[in-house]
Every structure is written in structure tokens, then in C-alpha cells.
Short mmCIF file of C-alpha atoms in Angstrom, two decimals:
data_model
loop_
_atom_site.label_atom_id
_atom_site.label_comp_id
_atom_site.label_asym_id
_atom_site.label_seq_id
_atom_site.Cartn_x
_atom_site.Cartn_y
_atom_site.Cartn_z
CA MET A 1212 22.59 -5.15 -102.87
CA SER A 1213 18.90 -5.08 -101.93
CA SER A 1214 17.60 -6.80 -98.80
CA VAL A 1215 15.52 -9.16 -100.93
CA VAL A 1216 18.58 -10.35 -102.87
CA LYS A 1217 20.45 -10.81 -99.56
CA ASP A 1218 17.59 -12.89 -98.22
CA TYR A 1219 17.64 -15.24 -101.21
CA LEU A 1220 21.44 -15.50 -101.08
CA ASN A 1221 21.19 -16.42 -97.41
CA ILE A 1222 18.57 -19.06 -98.23
CA ILE A 1223 20.93 -20.56 -100.84
CA ILE A 1224 23.76 -20.56 -98.27
CA VAL A 1225 21.50 -22.28 -95.73
CA ILE A 1226 20.57 -25.00 -98.23
CA LEU A 1227 24.16 -25.51 -99.35
CA PHE A 1228 25.39 -25.72 -95.76
CA ALA A 1229 22.75 -28.32 -94.88
CA SER A 1230 23.60 -30.26 -98.05
CA VAL A 1231 27.32 -30.32 -97.26
CA ILE A 1232 26.69 -31.60 -93.72
CA SER A 1233 24.26 -34.25 -94.98
CA LEU A 1234 26.65 -35.50 -97.68
CA PHE A 1235 29.71 -35.58 -95.42
CA GLY A 1236 27.58 -37.21 -92.73
CA SER A 1237 26.57 -39.88 -95.25
CA HIS A 1238 30.17 -41.07 -95.62
CA GLU A 1239 30.20 -44.88 -95.30
CA SER A 1240 26.53 -44.71 -94.35
CA GLU A 1241 23.40 -46.33 -95.80
CA PHE A 1242 21.75 -45.39 -99.10
CA TYR A 1243 18.16 -45.88 -100.26
CA ASN A 1244 17.58 -46.10 -104.01
CA GLU A 1245 21.06 -44.67 -104.57
CA TYR A 1246 20.40 -41.63 -102.34
CA PRO A 1247 22.03 -41.18 -98.91
CA ILE A 1248 19.35 -41.57 -96.24
CA LEU A 1249 20.73 -38.62 -94.27
CA PHE A 1250 20.48 -36.43 -97.40
CA LEU A 1251 16.85 -37.51 -97.88
CA CYS A 1252 16.15 -36.52 -94.27
CA MET A 1253 17.68 -33.11 -94.89
CA CYS A 1254 15.53 -32.58 -98.00
CA ALA A 1255 12.40 -33.60 -96.09
CA SER A 1256 13.06 -30.95 -93.44
CA PHE A 1257 13.09 -28.15 -96.03
CA VAL A 1258 10.10 -29.51 -97.97
CA VAL A 1259 7.95 -29.73 -94.81
CA HIS A 1260 8.82 -26.18 -93.77
CA TRP A 1261 8.29 -24.69 -97.23
CA ILE A 1262 4.90 -26.37 -97.60
CA VAL A 1263 3.64 -24.83 -94.34
CA PHE A 1264 5.36 -21.51 -95.10
CA ILE A 1265 3.06 -20.82 -98.08
CA PRO A 1266 -0.27 -20.61 -96.19
CA SER A 1267 1.48 -19.03 -93.20
CA TYR A 1268 2.82 -16.21 -95.36
CA LEU A 1269 -0.54 -15.70 -97.08
CA ALA A 1270 -2.27 -15.52 -93.70
CA LYS A 1271 0.58 -13.43 -92.24
CA THR A 1272 0.75 -15.73 -89.23
CA GLU A 1273 3.60 -17.28 -87.27
CA LYS A 1274 1.36 -19.55 -85.18
CA PHE A 1275 2.46 -22.70 -87.01
CA TYR A 1276 6.18 -21.94 -87.08
CA ASP A 1277 7.25 -23.87 -83.98
CA ILE A 1278 4.78 -26.73 -84.35
CA THR A 1279 6.00 -27.23 -87.93
CA GLY A 1280 9.46 -27.84 -86.51
CA THR A 1281 7.98 -30.51 -84.25
CA VAL A 1282 6.24 -32.18 -87.19
CA ALA A 1283 9.50 -32.06 -89.15
CA TYR A 1284 11.38 -33.76 -86.31
CA ILE A 1285 8.84 -36.58 -86.30
CA ILE A 1286 8.97 -36.96 -90.07
CA LEU A 1287 12.78 -37.06 -90.12
CA LEU A 1288 12.84 -39.72 -87.42
CA PHE A 1289 10.24 -41.72 -89.36
CA ILE A 1290 12.20 -41.48 -92.62
CA ALA A 1291 15.50 -42.39 -90.98
CA SER A 1292 14.07 -45.39 -89.13
CA LYS A 1293 11.91 -46.75 -91.96
CA LEU A 1294 14.55 -46.41 -94.69
CA THR A 1295 17.17 -47.89 -92.39
CA LEU A 1296 14.92 -50.88 -91.71
CA ALA A 1297 14.29 -51.24 -95.44
CA THR A 1298 18.04 -51.24 -96.06
CA PHE A 1299 19.07 -53.54 -93.22
CA ASP A 1300 15.96 -55.75 -93.51
CA ASP A 1301 16.34 -56.17 -89.77
CA THR A 1302 15.33 -54.44 -86.55
CA LEU A 1303 16.62 -51.22 -85.07
CA HIS A 1304 19.07 -51.78 -82.23
CA ILE A 1305 18.45 -50.42 -78.75
CA ARG A 1306 20.71 -47.35 -79.11
CA SER A 1307 18.83 -46.27 -82.24
CA ASN A 1308 15.45 -46.73 -80.55
CA ILE A 1309 16.53 -44.76 -77.49
CA ALA A 1310 17.80 -41.90 -79.69
CA ILE A 1311 14.42 -41.86 -81.46
CA GLY A 1312 12.62 -41.78 -78.11
CA LEU A 1313 14.73 -38.95 -76.69
CA VAL A 1314 14.28 -36.71 -79.73
CA LEU A 1315 10.53 -37.45 -79.85
CA VAL A 1316 10.01 -36.63 -76.17
CA TRP A 1317 11.94 -33.36 -76.46
CA ALA A 1318 10.33 -32.26 -79.75
CA LEU A 1319 6.75 -33.02 -78.68
CA ARG A 1320 7.15 -31.36 -75.28
CA LEU A 1321 8.75 -28.18 -76.60
CA GLY A 1322 6.64 -27.95 -79.77
CA ILE A 1323 3.32 -28.25 -77.92
CA PHE A 1324 4.52 -25.85 -75.21
CA LEU A 1325 5.50 -23.18 -77.76
CA PHE A 1326 2.34 -23.70 -79.82
CA ILE A 1327 0.10 -23.22 -76.78
CA ARG A 1328 2.10 -20.16 -75.76
CA VAL A 1329 1.84 -18.42 -79.14
CA ILE A 1330 -1.90 -19.18 -79.29
CA LYS A 1331 -2.41 -17.59 -75.85
CA VAL A 1332 -0.16 -14.60 -76.47
CA GLY A 1333 -1.42 -14.15 -80.02
CA GLU A 1334 1.91 -13.10 -81.51
CA ASP A 1335 5.60 -13.94 -81.59
CA ARG A 1336 7.30 -10.55 -81.79
CA ARG A 1337 10.31 -11.99 -83.62
CA PHE A 1338 8.19 -12.19 -86.78
CA ARG A 1339 6.39 -8.84 -86.56
CA GLU A 1340 8.37 -7.36 -89.46
CA ALA A 1341 9.65 -10.54 -91.14
CA LYS A 1342 6.22 -11.91 -92.02
CA LYS A 1343 5.50 -8.82 -94.12
CA SER A 1344 8.26 -9.80 -96.56
CA PHE A 1345 8.10 -13.01 -98.64
CA SER A 1346 11.88 -13.37 -98.90
CA LYS A 1347 12.63 -12.54 -95.27
CA TYR A 1348 9.89 -14.80 -93.95
CA LEU A 1349 11.01 -17.62 -96.24
CA LEU A 1350 14.52 -17.19 -94.80
CA TRP A 1351 13.15 -17.64 -91.27
CA TRP A 1352 11.37 -20.84 -92.29
CA SER A 1353 14.46 -22.09 -94.10
CA MET A 1354 16.50 -21.42 -90.96
CA SER A 1355 14.02 -23.51 -89.00
CA ALA A 1356 14.46 -26.34 -91.52
CA LEU A 1357 18.22 -26.06 -91.06
CA TRP A 1358 17.74 -26.00 -87.27
CA VAL A 1359 15.70 -29.22 -87.32
CA PHE A 1360 18.16 -31.03 -89.55
CA LEU A 1361 21.37 -29.91 -87.85
CA THR A 1362 20.12 -30.50 -84.31
CA THR A 1363 19.26 -34.09 -85.17
CA ALA A 1364 22.10 -34.76 -87.63
CA ASN A 1365 24.17 -36.94 -85.30
CA ALA A 1366 21.05 -38.64 -83.88
CA LEU A 1367 19.86 -39.43 -87.42
CA THR A 1368 23.32 -40.73 -88.33
CA LEU A 1369 23.28 -42.90 -85.21
CA ILE A 1370 19.89 -44.32 -86.26
CA ILE A 1371 20.97 -44.88 -89.87
CA ASN A 1372 24.20 -46.62 -88.82
CA ASN A 1373 22.08 -48.81 -86.52
CA THR A 1374 25.18 -49.99 -84.70
CA ASN A 1375 24.76 -52.68 -82.08
CA ILE A 1376 26.77 -50.76 -79.47
CA PHE A 1377 25.32 -50.51 -75.98
CA ASN A 1378 26.27 -50.41 -72.31
CA ASP A 1379 29.29 -48.12 -72.89
CA ILE A 1380 30.48 -45.07 -70.98
CA PHE A 1381 29.47 -42.66 -73.79
CA PHE A 1382 25.89 -43.90 -73.65
CA TYR A 1383 25.47 -43.43 -69.90
CA PHE A 1384 27.36 -40.14 -69.79
CA GLY A 1385 25.35 -38.80 -72.73
CA ILE A 1386 22.04 -39.91 -71.20
CA THR A 1387 22.96 -38.16 -67.94
CA ILE A 1388 23.79 -34.89 -69.71
CA TRP A 1389 20.60 -35.15 -71.79
CA CYS A 1390 18.41 -35.72 -68.73
CA VAL A 1391 19.95 -32.78 -66.84
CA GLY A 1392 19.41 -30.55 -69.88
CA PHE A 1393 15.81 -31.72 -70.35
CA LEU A 1394 14.98 -31.09 -66.69
CA PHE A 1395 16.56 -27.63 -66.87
CA GLU A 1396 14.49 -26.73 -69.93
CA VAL A 1397 11.20 -28.14 -68.65
CA VAL A 1398 11.49 -26.67 -65.14
CA ALA A 1399 12.64 -23.26 -66.42
CA ASP A 1400 9.77 -23.07 -68.93
CA GLU A 1401 7.23 -24.04 -66.27
CA GLN A 1402 8.62 -21.55 -63.74
CA LYS A 1403 8.38 -18.74 -66.28
CA ARG A 1404 4.87 -19.81 -67.35
CA ARG A 1405 3.64 -19.68 -63.77
CA PHE A 1406 5.40 -16.36 -63.19
CA ARG A 1407 3.68 -14.79 -66.19
CA ALA A 1408 0.31 -16.28 -65.24
CA ASN A 1409 0.38 -14.30 -61.98
CA GLU A 1410 -1.06 -10.86 -62.72
CA GLN A 1411 0.95 -9.40 -59.83
CA ASN A 1412 4.09 -10.04 -61.91
CA LYS A 1413 2.97 -7.95 -64.86
CA ASP A 1414 5.87 -5.89 -66.26
CA ARG A 1415 8.28 -7.60 -63.85
CA PHE A 1416 11.17 -9.90 -64.71
CA ILE A 1417 11.60 -13.40 -63.31
CA CYS A 1418 14.59 -13.89 -61.00
CA THR A 1419 13.57 -16.90 -58.93
CA GLY A 1420 14.06 -20.65 -59.26
CA LEU A 1421 16.48 -21.59 -62.02
CA TRP A 1422 16.26 -18.00 -63.22
CA ALA A 1423 18.23 -17.03 -60.10
CA ILE A 1424 21.32 -18.87 -61.38
CA SER A 1425 20.97 -18.15 -65.11
CA ARG A 1426 19.18 -15.42 -67.05
CA HIS A 1427 18.30 -18.02 -69.70
CA PRO A 1428 18.20 -21.46 -68.01
CA ASN A 1429 15.87 -22.90 -70.66
CA TYR A 1430 18.44 -22.23 -73.38
CA PHE A 1431 21.20 -23.65 -71.19
CA GLY A 1432 19.08 -26.79 -70.86
CA GLU A 1433 18.54 -27.06 -74.60
CA ILE A 1434 22.26 -26.79 -75.30
CA LEU A 1435 22.91 -29.57 -72.76
CA ILE A 1436 20.29 -31.76 -74.47
CA TRP A 1437 22.15 -31.69 -77.77
CA VAL A 1438 25.55 -32.04 -76.13
CA GLY A 1439 24.18 -35.18 -74.51
CA MET A 1440 22.88 -36.51 -77.82
CA ALA A 1441 26.25 -35.85 -79.46
CA VAL A 1442 27.98 -37.85 -76.71
CA ILE A 1443 25.52 -40.73 -77.19
CA ALA A 1444 26.10 -40.71 -80.95
CA PHE A 1445 29.90 -40.33 -80.81
CA PRO A 1446 30.99 -44.02 -80.69
CA THR A 1447 28.62 -44.93 -83.55
CA LEU A 1448 30.17 -42.45 -85.99
CA GLN A 1449 33.06 -43.02 -88.38
CA GLY A 1450 35.11 -41.05 -90.89
CA TRP A 1451 33.47 -37.87 -92.13
CA GLN A 1452 30.35 -38.66 -90.10
CA TYR A 1453 31.96 -36.82 -87.20
CA VAL A 1454 30.97 -33.61 -88.97
CA THR A 1455 27.44 -34.20 -87.62
CA LEU A 1456 28.79 -33.39 -84.15
CA ILE A 1457 28.33 -29.77 -85.22
CA SER A 1458 24.81 -30.00 -83.74
CA PRO A 1459 25.51 -28.60 -80.22
CA ILE A 1460 27.91 -26.00 -81.66
CA PHE A 1461 25.23 -24.83 -84.08
CA ILE A 1462 22.63 -24.73 -81.31
CA TYR A 1463 24.89 -22.65 -79.10
CA PHE A 1464 25.66 -20.22 -81.92
CA LEU A 1465 22.02 -19.86 -82.96
CA LEU A 1466 20.67 -19.45 -79.43
CA THR A 1467 23.31 -16.93 -78.38
CA ARG A 1468 23.95 -14.97 -81.58
CA ILE A 1469 20.89 -15.11 -83.85
CA SER A 1470 17.50 -16.02 -82.38
CA GLY A 1471 17.60 -16.29 -78.63
CA VAL A 1472 19.69 -14.78 -75.90
CA ASN A 1473 20.75 -11.66 -77.80
CA LEU A 1474 17.20 -10.73 -78.79
CA LEU A 1475 15.82 -11.31 -75.29
CA GLU A 1476 18.69 -9.42 -73.67
CA ASP A 1477 18.09 -6.42 -75.95
CA ARG A 1478 14.37 -6.51 -75.20
CA ALA A 1479 15.00 -6.74 -71.45
CA GLU A 1480 17.46 -3.85 -71.60
CA LYS A 1481 14.91 -1.65 -73.34
CA LYS A 1482 12.25 -2.57 -70.77
CA TRP A 1483 14.18 -2.67 -67.50
CA GLY A 1484 17.51 -1.01 -68.28
CA GLY A 1485 18.32 1.50 -65.52
CA ASN A 1486 16.07 -0.28 -63.04
CA ASP A 1487 18.16 -0.88 -59.89
CA ASP A 1488 16.81 -4.39 -59.28
CA TYR A 1489 17.39 -5.42 -62.88
CA GLU A 1490 20.89 -3.95 -62.98
CA LYS A 1491 21.72 -5.87 -59.80
CA TYR A 1492 20.22 -9.05 -61.26
CA LYS A 1493 22.19 -8.60 -64.46
CA LYS A 1494 25.40 -8.04 -62.52
CA GLU A 1495 25.01 -11.06 -60.22
CA VAL A 1496 23.40 -13.66 -62.50
CA PRO A 1497 25.22 -15.07 -65.56
CA VAL A 1498 23.64 -14.75 -68.99
CA LEU A 1499 23.61 -18.48 -69.77
CA PHE A 1500 25.87 -20.86 -67.84
CA PRO A 1501 24.94 -21.07 -64.13
CA TYR A 1502 27.57 -19.74 -61.72
CA LEU A 1503 29.88 -18.68 -64.57
CA ASN A 1504 29.35 -14.94 -64.71
CA SER A 1505 31.75 -12.87 -66.77
#
């Protein structure tokens, strides 16, 4: 089987997987013009990514990859909230509004940060080979569409259900986890940005701040963010809607197995493998979870 055929098969699998989650997550949920609102959100994520993919492939650029994800997050939140309001003919309850605010704050902060970084650096090495192939690059953009939808699946379901539940233990526990994760991600990103901005650190690896307790504290923070959101959403879900709690599991799998920790660890090994300081750092500092070295 050729690589091109594999790419298109993987794209079909990605779409089918997203569709299954959206349809199960729509169980006993709201519909708009006979279509599940969650399913419409899922479709919007793919449409937005595919629209931007076309000029990005033609220009052989990855500069708009991350910012497209941010735009997709905003559009999905808009669709979920507006169609829910149209269905309920009412106002969104406080839990739904807070979920919207949390996702917006995270998406805008990370999207703008990554966009500025790729503009300054000029290239995201993950796409060096992929952007030469239409099918492979389309797969990357389809994976981003899946990422956007699955990460927000339980938050979108929470918004669509628009349940008047507030002041419960799940809400406060989830908010706490979310805030810790957000701080981890923001602080870790800023520490690494400042480290790289110092010319004296050229060709060196960061091992200070949060990076002294985790080799990838920003990814640890992002996982916590979506665990927190899942906890916030939990009491608003019912029946098959609990399938949307796959969000933090998906994030963990993607960041550790596909496009995150594994790639960066391989790159670091090629660059600093055999270096005494790096080998000591790798031995003493856990890959992801602080203080839990294997």
C-alpha cells in the first residue's frame, strides 16, 4: 500500500472517529434544524482547517497551522453558544459562560504565542517533509481539526446542555486543576522563550524553573487544563455524552505518542545525547509528570 493511500485512509479514520464521538456525545442533547449541534461543531472544525489548508499547501507554509486551530476554537464556541441560544430561546447559564471563557483564554493565549514563535523562527520543523506532500499535509491539518474538536468535546457538550448547575464540588475542583495547568503552561512557555532569547544559551538545553522538575512542563500543563475541563463538565453530562470525556485521554496520547514529547525527546537525544550534563538531567528529571521519574 502506497504512503498516499495510507494518508487518505488515515484521514477517513480521523473523520469517522470524530463523527462517532460527536454523534454519541449528542445523545439526549440539543438539535438545530434536525442536526445535532455537537455534530455541526465537529463539521465546522474540519471545514475551517481544510479551507486554510489549500492556500497553505500551495504556498508550502505552516505559518497558519496553529493560528487556524485558534480560529477554529473560537468558531466552535460561537456555533455551540449561538445554536444553543436559538434552541433554548433563553440565556446561557453561568457554567456554560465560564467554560466558554476558559477555552477562549487558553486558545487565544496559546495560538498567538505559537503564531509569533513560528513567524520569528521562520519554520516549524515538524512540517519540513509533510508540506511537500498533498496527502500527508492534508492529514496533518485533519489531525488538527480532530484535535480542536476532541479537546473541546466535553466543554461544547456542557455548553449545549446549558444545565443550570453551579456551586458544586466538581466545578471548584475542575477550576483549580484548570488554573494550575494554565499557569504551568504559561510559565513554562515564558521561561523557555526567555532562555532562547539569551544568545549565551545558544545550543544549550533549558533545565531551570519548571524545566527542572519536568522535561516538558508546558505539555504537563496542557494535559491538566483538559483534565480540569472534563471535571467541570462531568456533572452536566448524561448517557452516552460521557464519551466526550475522552478529551484529556486523547490529549495525553497525542502529546506523548504522536506530536509532542516523543518528537522533542528524539530531537534532544540527537543534539545532546552523550553530553554528561544532559544525561544527568535526563536521569534526574521526569519526562512529563513532575517528581514522578521512571
